[in-house]
């Protein structure tokens, strides 16, 4: 039975998670921390020291920093954030950058005012920015969530301290989530407070996908899918999120509404669902409910893995979109669960090797696998308990995937980082 507490928790969780971000969230998190450090310091720093976890380095290395045109790297993100960022705008911290700021950033990057260090034995999402001017220094620490500041110091005096996000016990994620309550909330819950959030997701993510479909970013994966395979609903469900990723990884300045801290995942959970809803001619309320199902399922899968991992986030996001599309196509709860099982039995080996242009292709593959999983599910078919990572039901299968991404891929993550930085 759907209780009031569950409705309130899921509503709050979606309001917290589905927020706009300008560009890839890892370089943006660095820019956010650097902007806050400059604000605490009270002037533009003469020197920056950025200490990051391996996963941050991995996800910043290959992606263009938004507003810069073609600049990449932790130093670019930190310098631009310190120079022109506004931390009050959080994941849209760079929305006020001017051409003059870009030119100044290029100069400061060339002058090597930013030192970057790998910091070990910390959470996967971990950033410290030290901003130094003369004898004064400010420090900002971010961990577990892209804008969650856990410590602020000025001249070695602690001004603010908070627990890591993982230490807070009022989260609606993890063991407090399950597929049955997600399904019930999506179909029966009061969505009044979520309509503005969902409308923003529809509008922002559709707009950047349409921009990406022009084929001028990255390898133009989304546009190539349409060009080679036509414009059927199945094709466009793959092409639209891929195109959005093309644009986002390519430095497009349009915002994306994220999911689980990721713009790519935010586009993957929403754009295939929006595409199918339009083709099927369903009501706006039905689209909202399908998006709630997709978004919450993705958050659930990701909650037990962590924001950053060697497990490709597009897999869980594609799986969630496939589950919602199965429901739009007339599937019941059991069919939704079969879709989740069939998807995770297929694509769970896709690794995350950083944010970059090829994420668009992984998104297309993940969505394709989820749509096929839905075909099997609607025919009453599902892979069985004990077949690989498939367990006795969909929730148990999800828990296996959580364990794989969180624990099983730790060494994989380290080796990927070593290869990416040439060690």
Coordinates of C-alpha atoms in Angstrom, one line a residue:
X1 CA 0.0 0.0 0.0
X2 CA 1.3 3.5 -0.9
X3 CA 1.8 5.4 2.3
X4 CA 2.2 9.2 2.8
X5 CA 5.8 8.9 4.0
X6 CA 6.9 7.1 0.9
X7 CA 5.2 9.7 -1.3
X8 CA 6.9 12.5 0.5
X9 CA 10.3 10.8 0.4
X10 CA 10.1 10.1 -3.3
X11 CA 8.9 13.6 -4.1
X12 CA 11.7 15.1 -2.1
X13 CA 14.3 12.8 -3.7
X14 CA 13.2 13.7 -7.2
X15 CA 13.2 17.4 -6.4
X16 CA 16.7 17.0 -5.0
X17 CA 18.1 14.9 -7.9
X18 CA 16.5 16.4 -11.0
X19 CA 18.3 19.7 -11.1
X20 CA 19.9 21.6 -14.1
X21 CA 23.6 21.4 -14.8
X22 CA 25.6 23.2 -17.4
X23 CA 28.1 20.7 -18.8
X24 CA 29.6 17.5 -17.5
X25 CA 29.1 17.5 -13.8
X26 CA 32.7 16.5 -12.8
X27 CA 34.5 19.6 -14.3
X28 CA 31.5 21.6 -13.0
X29 CA 32.0 20.3 -9.5
X30 CA 35.7 21.5 -9.6
X31 CA 34.6 24.9 -10.9
X32 CA 32.0 25.1 -8.1
X33 CA 34.6 24.3 -5.4
X34 CA 37.0 26.8 -7.0
X35 CA 34.4 29.5 -7.1
X36 CA 33.5 29.0 -3.5
X37 CA 37.2 29.0 -2.5
X38 CA 37.7 32.3 -4.3
X39 CA 34.7 33.8 -2.5
X40 CA 36.0 32.7 0.9
X41 CA 39.5 34.0 0.0
X42 CA 38.0 37.3 -1.0
X43 CA 40.1 37.8 -4.2
X44 CA 41.3 36.1 -7.3
X45 CA 43.9 33.5 -6.1
X46 CA 47.5 33.7 -7.4
X47 CA 47.8 29.9 -7.1
X48 CA 45.4 27.0 -7.0
X49 CA 46.0 23.5 -5.7
X50 CA 43.3 20.9 -6.7
X51 CA 43.3 17.5 -5.1
X52 CA 40.9 14.9 -6.6
X53 CA 39.9 11.3 -6.4
X54 CA 40.8 9.1 -9.3
X55 CA 37.2 9.1 -10.6
X56 CA 37.1 12.8 -10.8
X57 CA 40.3 12.8 -12.8
X58 CA 38.9 10.1 -15.0
X59 CA 35.7 12.0 -15.7
X60 CA 37.4 15.4 -16.4
X61 CA 40.3 14.3 -18.6
X62 CA 38.4 13.8 -21.9
X63 CA 35.5 16.2 -21.7
X64 CA 35.3 19.9 -22.9
X65 CA 34.6 22.4 -20.1
X66 CA 31.4 24.2 -21.0
X67 CA 31.6 27.8 -22.3
X68 CA 35.3 27.3 -23.3
X69 CA 34.8 26.1 -26.9
X70 CA 37.4 23.3 -26.8
X71 CA 39.3 23.5 -23.5
X72 CA 39.6 20.5 -21.3
X73 CA 41.2 19.6 -17.9
X74 CA 41.1 20.1 -14.2
X75 CA 43.2 23.2 -14.4
X76 CA 40.8 24.8 -16.9
X77 CA 37.8 23.9 -14.7
X78 CA 39.4 25.3 -11.5
X79 CA 40.8 28.5 -13.0
X80 CA 37.6 29.4 -14.9
X81 CA 35.6 28.6 -11.8
X82 CA 37.8 30.8 -9.6
X83 CA 37.9 33.6 -12.2
X84 CA 34.3 33.8 -13.2
X85 CA 32.2 31.2 -11.4
X86 CA 29.2 31.9 -9.1
X87 CA 28.9 29.2 -6.5
X88 CA 25.3 30.3 -5.7
X89 CA 24.3 28.8 -9.1
X90 CA 25.7 25.4 -8.1
X91 CA 25.8 23.1 -11.2
X92 CA 25.2 26.2 -13.4
X93 CA 28.3 27.9 -11.8
X94 CA 29.7 28.9 -15.2
X95 CA 26.6 30.3 -16.7
X96 CA 27.9 33.9 -16.5
X97 CA 31.2 33.3 -18.2
X98 CA 32.2 35.9 -20.8
X99 CA 34.6 35.7 -23.8
X100 CA 37.0 37.9 -21.8
X101 CA 37.0 35.3 -19.0
X102 CA 37.9 32.6 -21.5
X103 CA 40.9 34.5 -22.8
X104 CA 42.1 35.2 -19.2
X105 CA 41.7 31.5 -18.3
X106 CA 43.8 30.5 -21.3
X107 CA 46.5 32.9 -20.1
X108 CA 46.4 31.6 -16.5
X109 CA 46.5 27.9 -17.7
X110 CA 49.6 28.8 -19.8
X111 CA 51.1 30.3 -16.7
X112 CA 50.5 27.0 -14.8
X113 CA 48.9 28.7 -11.7
X114 CA 47.0 25.4 -11.0
X115 CA 48.6 22.3 -9.5
X116 CA 46.7 19.1 -9.7
X117 CA 47.2 16.1 -7.4
X118 CA 45.6 12.6 -7.2
X119 CA 44.4 11.9 -3.6
X120 CA 44.0 8.3 -2.7
X121 CA 41.9 6.4 -0.1
X122 CA 38.9 8.8 -0.3
X123 CA 35.4 8.5 -1.7
X124 CA 35.0 8.2 -5.4
X125 CA 33.7 11.7 -5.6
X126 CA 36.2 13.8 -3.7
X127 CA 37.6 17.3 -4.4
X128 CA 39.7 19.7 -2.4
X129 CA 40.5 23.2 -3.8
X130 CA 43.1 25.4 -2.1
X131 CA 43.0 29.0 -3.3
X132 CA 46.2 31.0 -2.3
X133 CA 47.0 34.7 -2.5
X134 CA 50.0 36.0 -0.7
X135 CA 50.0 34.7 2.9
X136 CA 46.3 33.9 2.8
X137 CA 44.6 30.6 1.8
X138 CA 41.1 29.3 1.5
X139 CA 40.1 25.6 1.3
X140 CA 36.9 24.0 0.1
X141 CA 36.2 20.3 0.3
X142 CA 33.4 18.6 -1.7
X143 CA 32.6 14.9 -1.5
X144 CA 30.0 12.3 -2.4
X145 CA 27.7 14.8 -4.2
X146 CA 28.9 17.3 -6.8
X147 CA 27.9 20.4 -4.8
X148 CA 28.0 19.0 -1.3
X149 CA 30.6 21.0 0.6
X150 CA 31.9 19.2 3.7
X151 CA 34.5 21.7 4.8
X152 CA 35.5 25.3 4.4
X153 CA 38.7 26.8 5.9
X154 CA 40.3 30.2 5.7
X155 CA 43.9 30.6 6.8
X156 CA 43.6 27.1 8.3
X157 CA 40.7 28.0 10.5
X158 CA 37.6 25.8 10.0
X159 CA 34.6 28.0 9.1
X160 CA 32.2 25.3 8.1
X161 CA 32.0 21.5 8.5
X162 CA 29.4 18.9 7.5
X163 CA 29.2 15.1 7.2
X164 CA 29.7 13.4 3.8
X165 CA 26.4 12.9 2.0
X166 CA 26.7 9.1 2.6
X167 CA 26.7 9.7 6.3
X168 CA 23.3 11.4 6.3
X169 CA 20.6 8.9 7.3
X170 CA 17.5 10.6 5.9
X171 CA 18.1 9.6 2.3
X172 CA 15.3 7.9 0.3
X173 CA 17.9 5.8 -1.5
X174 CA 19.4 2.4 -0.9
X175 CA 17.4 -0.1 1.3
X176 CA 14.5 2.3 1.7
X177 CA 13.7 2.0 -2.0
X178 CA 12.3 -1.0 -3.9
X179 CA 10.7 -1.5 -7.2
X180 CA 7.2 -2.2 -6.0
X181 CA 6.9 1.1 -4.1
X182 CA 8.5 3.0 -7.0
X183 CA 5.9 1.5 -9.4
X184 CA 3.1 2.3 -7.0
X185 CA 4.2 5.9 -6.5
X186 CA 4.7 6.4 -10.3
X187 CA 1.2 5.2 -11.0
X188 CA -0.8 6.4 -8.0
X189 CA 1.2 9.2 -6.3
X190 CA 0.3 12.9 -6.3
X191 CA 2.7 14.4 -8.8
X192 CA 1.5 18.1 -8.3
X193 CA 4.8 19.2 -6.7
X194 CA 6.8 17.4 -9.4
X195 CA 5.2 18.8 -12.5
X196 CA 7.6 21.9 -12.7
X197 CA 10.6 19.5 -12.2
X198 CA 9.4 17.1 -14.9
X199 CA 8.5 19.9 -17.3
X200 CA 12.1 21.3 -16.9
X201 CA 13.5 17.9 -17.6
X202 CA 11.4 17.5 -20.7
X203 CA 12.2 21.0 -22.0
X204 CA 16.0 21.2 -21.2
X205 CA 16.8 17.7 -22.3
X206 CA 14.8 17.8 -25.5
X207 CA 16.4 21.1 -26.4
X208 CA 20.0 19.9 -26.1
X209 CA 19.2 16.7 -27.9
X210 CA 17.8 18.7 -30.8
X211 CA 21.0 20.7 -30.8
X212 CA 23.1 17.6 -30.8
X213 CA 21.1 16.2 -33.7
X214 CA 22.7 18.8 -35.9
X215 CA 25.8 16.5 -35.9
X216 CA 28.3 19.2 -35.1
X217 CA 29.5 17.9 -31.8
X218 CA 31.9 15.0 -31.2
X219 CA 31.4 12.1 -33.6
X220 CA 27.7 13.1 -34.1
X221 CA 26.5 9.7 -32.9
X222 CA 22.9 10.7 -32.5
X223 CA 22.7 12.2 -36.0
X224 CA 24.5 9.2 -37.5
X225 CA 22.0 6.8 -35.9
X226 CA 19.1 8.7 -37.6
X227 CA 21.0 9.0 -40.9
X228 CA 21.8 5.3 -41.0
X229 CA 18.7 3.7 -39.5
X230 CA 15.8 6.1 -40.2
X231 CA 13.5 7.9 -37.8
X232 CA 11.3 5.2 -36.4
X233 CA 10.4 5.6 -32.7
X234 CA 12.8 2.8 -31.8
X235 CA 15.6 4.5 -33.7
X236 CA 14.9 8.0 -32.3
X237 CA 14.7 6.6 -28.7
X238 CA 18.4 5.7 -29.2
X239 CA 19.4 8.7 -31.3
X240 CA 17.9 11.5 -29.0
X241 CA 19.9 10.7 -25.8
X242 CA 23.0 10.0 -27.8
X243 CA 22.7 13.4 -29.6
X244 CA 22.2 15.1 -26.2
X245 CA 25.4 13.4 -25.0
X246 CA 27.2 14.5 -28.2
X247 CA 26.4 18.1 -27.4
X248 CA 27.0 17.9 -23.7
X249 CA 30.4 16.2 -24.0
X250 CA 31.3 18.5 -26.8
X251 CA 31.0 21.7 -24.7
X252 CA 27.4 22.8 -25.6
X253 CA 26.3 25.6 -23.2
X254 CA 22.7 24.4 -22.9
X255 CA 21.8 23.0 -19.5
X256 CA 20.7 19.4 -18.8
X257 CA 18.5 18.1 -16.0
X258 CA 20.5 15.4 -14.4
X259 CA 19.8 12.1 -12.7
X260 CA 22.1 10.6 -10.0
X261 CA 24.5 13.5 -10.5
X262 CA 24.9 12.9 -14.2
X263 CA 23.7 14.7 -17.2
X264 CA 24.2 11.7 -19.5
X265 CA 22.1 9.6 -17.1
X266 CA 19.5 12.4 -17.0
X267 CA 19.1 12.4 -20.7
X268 CA 19.1 8.6 -20.9
X269 CA 16.3 8.2 -18.4
X270 CA 14.1 10.9 -20.0
X271 CA 14.6 11.2 -23.8
X272 CA 13.7 7.7 -24.8
X273 CA 10.6 7.9 -22.6
X274 CA 9.6 11.2 -24.1
X275 CA 10.1 9.9 -27.6
X276 CA 7.9 6.9 -27.0
X277 CA 5.2 8.9 -25.2
X278 CA 5.0 11.2 -28.2
X279 CA 4.7 8.3 -30.7
X280 CA 2.1 6.6 -28.6
X281 CA 0.0 9.7 -28.2
X282 CA -0.4 9.3 -24.4
X283 CA -1.6 12.1 -22.1
X284 CA 0.7 14.5 -20.4
X285 CA 0.0 12.9 -17.1
X286 CA 0.9 9.5 -18.4
X287 CA 4.2 10.9 -19.6
X288 CA 4.9 12.4 -16.2
X289 CA 4.2 9.1 -14.5
X290 CA 6.5 7.2 -17.0
X291 CA 9.2 9.8 -16.2
X292 CA 8.8 9.3 -12.5
X293 CA 9.1 5.5 -13.0
X294 CA 12.2 5.9 -15.1
X295 CA 13.9 8.5 -12.9
X296 CA 13.3 6.7 -9.6
X297 CA 14.3 3.3 -11.0
X298 CA 17.6 4.8 -12.2
X299 CA 18.2 6.5 -8.8
X300 CA 17.5 3.2 -7.1
X301 CA 20.0 1.2 -9.2
X302 CA 22.6 3.9 -8.8
X303 CA 22.1 4.4 -5.1
X304 CA 23.8 1.2 -4.1
X305 CA 26.8 1.8 -6.5
X306 CA 27.7 5.4 -5.8
X307 CA 27.8 8.5 -7.9
X308 CA 31.1 7.5 -9.6
X309 CA 32.2 4.0 -10.4
X310 CA 33.7 1.7 -13.1
X311 CA 30.2 0.6 -13.8
X312 CA 28.8 2.7 -16.7
X313 CA 25.9 4.8 -15.5
X314 CA 24.2 4.6 -18.9
X315 CA 23.4 0.9 -18.2
X316 CA 21.2 1.7 -15.2
X317 CA 19.7 4.7 -16.8
X318 CA 18.9 2.9 -20.0
X319 CA 17.4 0.0 -18.0
X320 CA 15.2 2.4 -16.2
X321 CA 14.0 4.1 -19.4
X322 CA 13.3 0.6 -20.9
X323 CA 11.2 -0.3 -17.9
X324 CA 9.1 2.9 -18.2
X325 CA 8.7 2.3 -22.0
X326 CA 7.5 -1.2 -21.3
X327 CA 4.8 0.3 -19.1
X328 CA 3.9 2.8 -21.8
X329 CA 3.5 -0.1 -24.2
X330 CA 0.9 -1.7 -21.9
X331 CA 3.1 -3.8 -19.6
X332 CA 2.2 -4.4 -16.0
X333 CA 4.5 -4.5 -12.9
X334 CA 5.7 -8.0 -13.7
X335 CA 6.6 -6.9 -17.2
X336 CA 8.5 -3.9 -15.9
X337 CA 10.5 -6.2 -13.6
X338 CA 11.2 -8.6 -16.4
X339 CA 12.5 -5.7 -18.5
X340 CA 14.9 -4.7 -15.6
X341 CA 16.1 -8.3 -15.2
X342 CA 16.6 -8.8 -19.0
X343 CA 18.5 -5.5 -19.4
X344 CA 20.9 -6.1 -16.5
X345 CA 21.5 -9.6 -17.6
X346 CA 22.8 -8.2 -20.9
X347 CA 24.7 -5.0 -20.5
X348 CA 26.1 -4.9 -17.0
X349 CA 29.7 -5.4 -18.2
X350 CA 30.0 -2.0 -19.8
X351 CA 32.6 0.0 -18.0
X352 CA 33.0 3.7 -17.4
X353 CA 36.3 5.0 -18.7
X354 CA 35.5 8.6 -18.2
X355 CA 33.3 11.3 -19.6
X356 CA 34.0 11.9 -23.3
X357 CA 32.5 11.7 -26.8
X358 CA 32.1 7.9 -26.9
X359 CA 29.6 8.1 -24.0
X360 CA 27.0 8.8 -26.7
X361 CA 27.6 5.4 -28.3
X362 CA 27.3 3.7 -24.9
X363 CA 24.0 5.4 -24.3
X364 CA 22.7 4.2 -27.6
X365 CA 23.8 0.7 -26.9
X366 CA 22.2 0.8 -23.4
X367 CA 18.9 2.0 -24.7
X368 CA 18.9 -0.5 -27.5
X369 CA 19.5 -3.3 -25.0
X370 CA 16.7 -2.0 -22.8
X371 CA 14.2 -1.9 -25.6
X372 CA 15.0 -5.4 -26.6
X373 CA 14.7 -6.5 -23.0
X374 CA 11.2 -4.9 -23.1
X375 CA 10.3 -6.9 -26.2
X376 CA 11.2 -10.1 -24.3
X377 CA 9.3 -8.9 -21.2
X378 CA 6.1 -8.1 -23.1
X379 CA 6.3 -11.6 -24.6
X380 CA 6.4 -13.0 -21.0
X381 CA 10.1 -13.9 -21.2
X382 CA 12.8 -13.3 -18.6
X383 CA 16.2 -14.7 -17.8
X384 CA 16.1 -17.0 -14.8
X385 CA 17.4 -17.1 -11.2
X386 CA 21.0 -18.2 -11.1
X387 CA 21.8 -17.3 -14.7
X388 CA 24.8 -15.2 -14.2
X389 CA 23.9 -12.2 -12.0
X390 CA 20.2 -12.7 -12.3
X391 CA 18.6 -13.6 -8.9
X392 CA 15.2 -14.6 -7.7
X393 CA 13.5 -11.4 -8.5
X394 CA 14.2 -7.9 -10.0
X395 CA 15.1 -6.3 -6.6
X396 CA 17.6 -9.1 -5.8
X397 CA 19.1 -8.7 -9.3
X398 CA 19.5 -5.0 -8.8
X399 CA 21.2 -5.7 -5.5
X400 CA 23.7 -8.0 -7.3
X401 CA 24.4 -5.2 -9.8
X402 CA 24.9 -2.7 -6.9
X403 CA 27.5 -5.1 -5.4
X404 CA 29.2 -5.5 -8.8
X405 CA 29.5 -1.8 -9.4
X406 CA 30.4 -0.8 -5.8
X407 CA 32.7 -3.7 -4.7
X408 CA 33.5 -5.9 -7.7
X409 CA 34.7 -3.2 -9.9
X410 CA 37.1 -1.4 -7.5
X411 CA 40.2 -2.9 -9.0
X412 CA 38.8 -2.4 -12.5
X413 CA 38.4 1.3 -11.7
X414 CA 42.0 1.6 -10.5
X415 CA 43.3 -0.1 -13.7
X416 CA 41.2 2.1 -15.9
X417 CA 42.6 5.2 -14.2
X418 CA 46.2 3.9 -14.5
X419 CA 45.7 3.3 -18.3
X420 CA 44.1 6.7 -18.8
X421 CA 47.0 8.6 -17.1
X422 CA 49.7 6.4 -18.7
X423 CA 50.9 4.5 -15.6

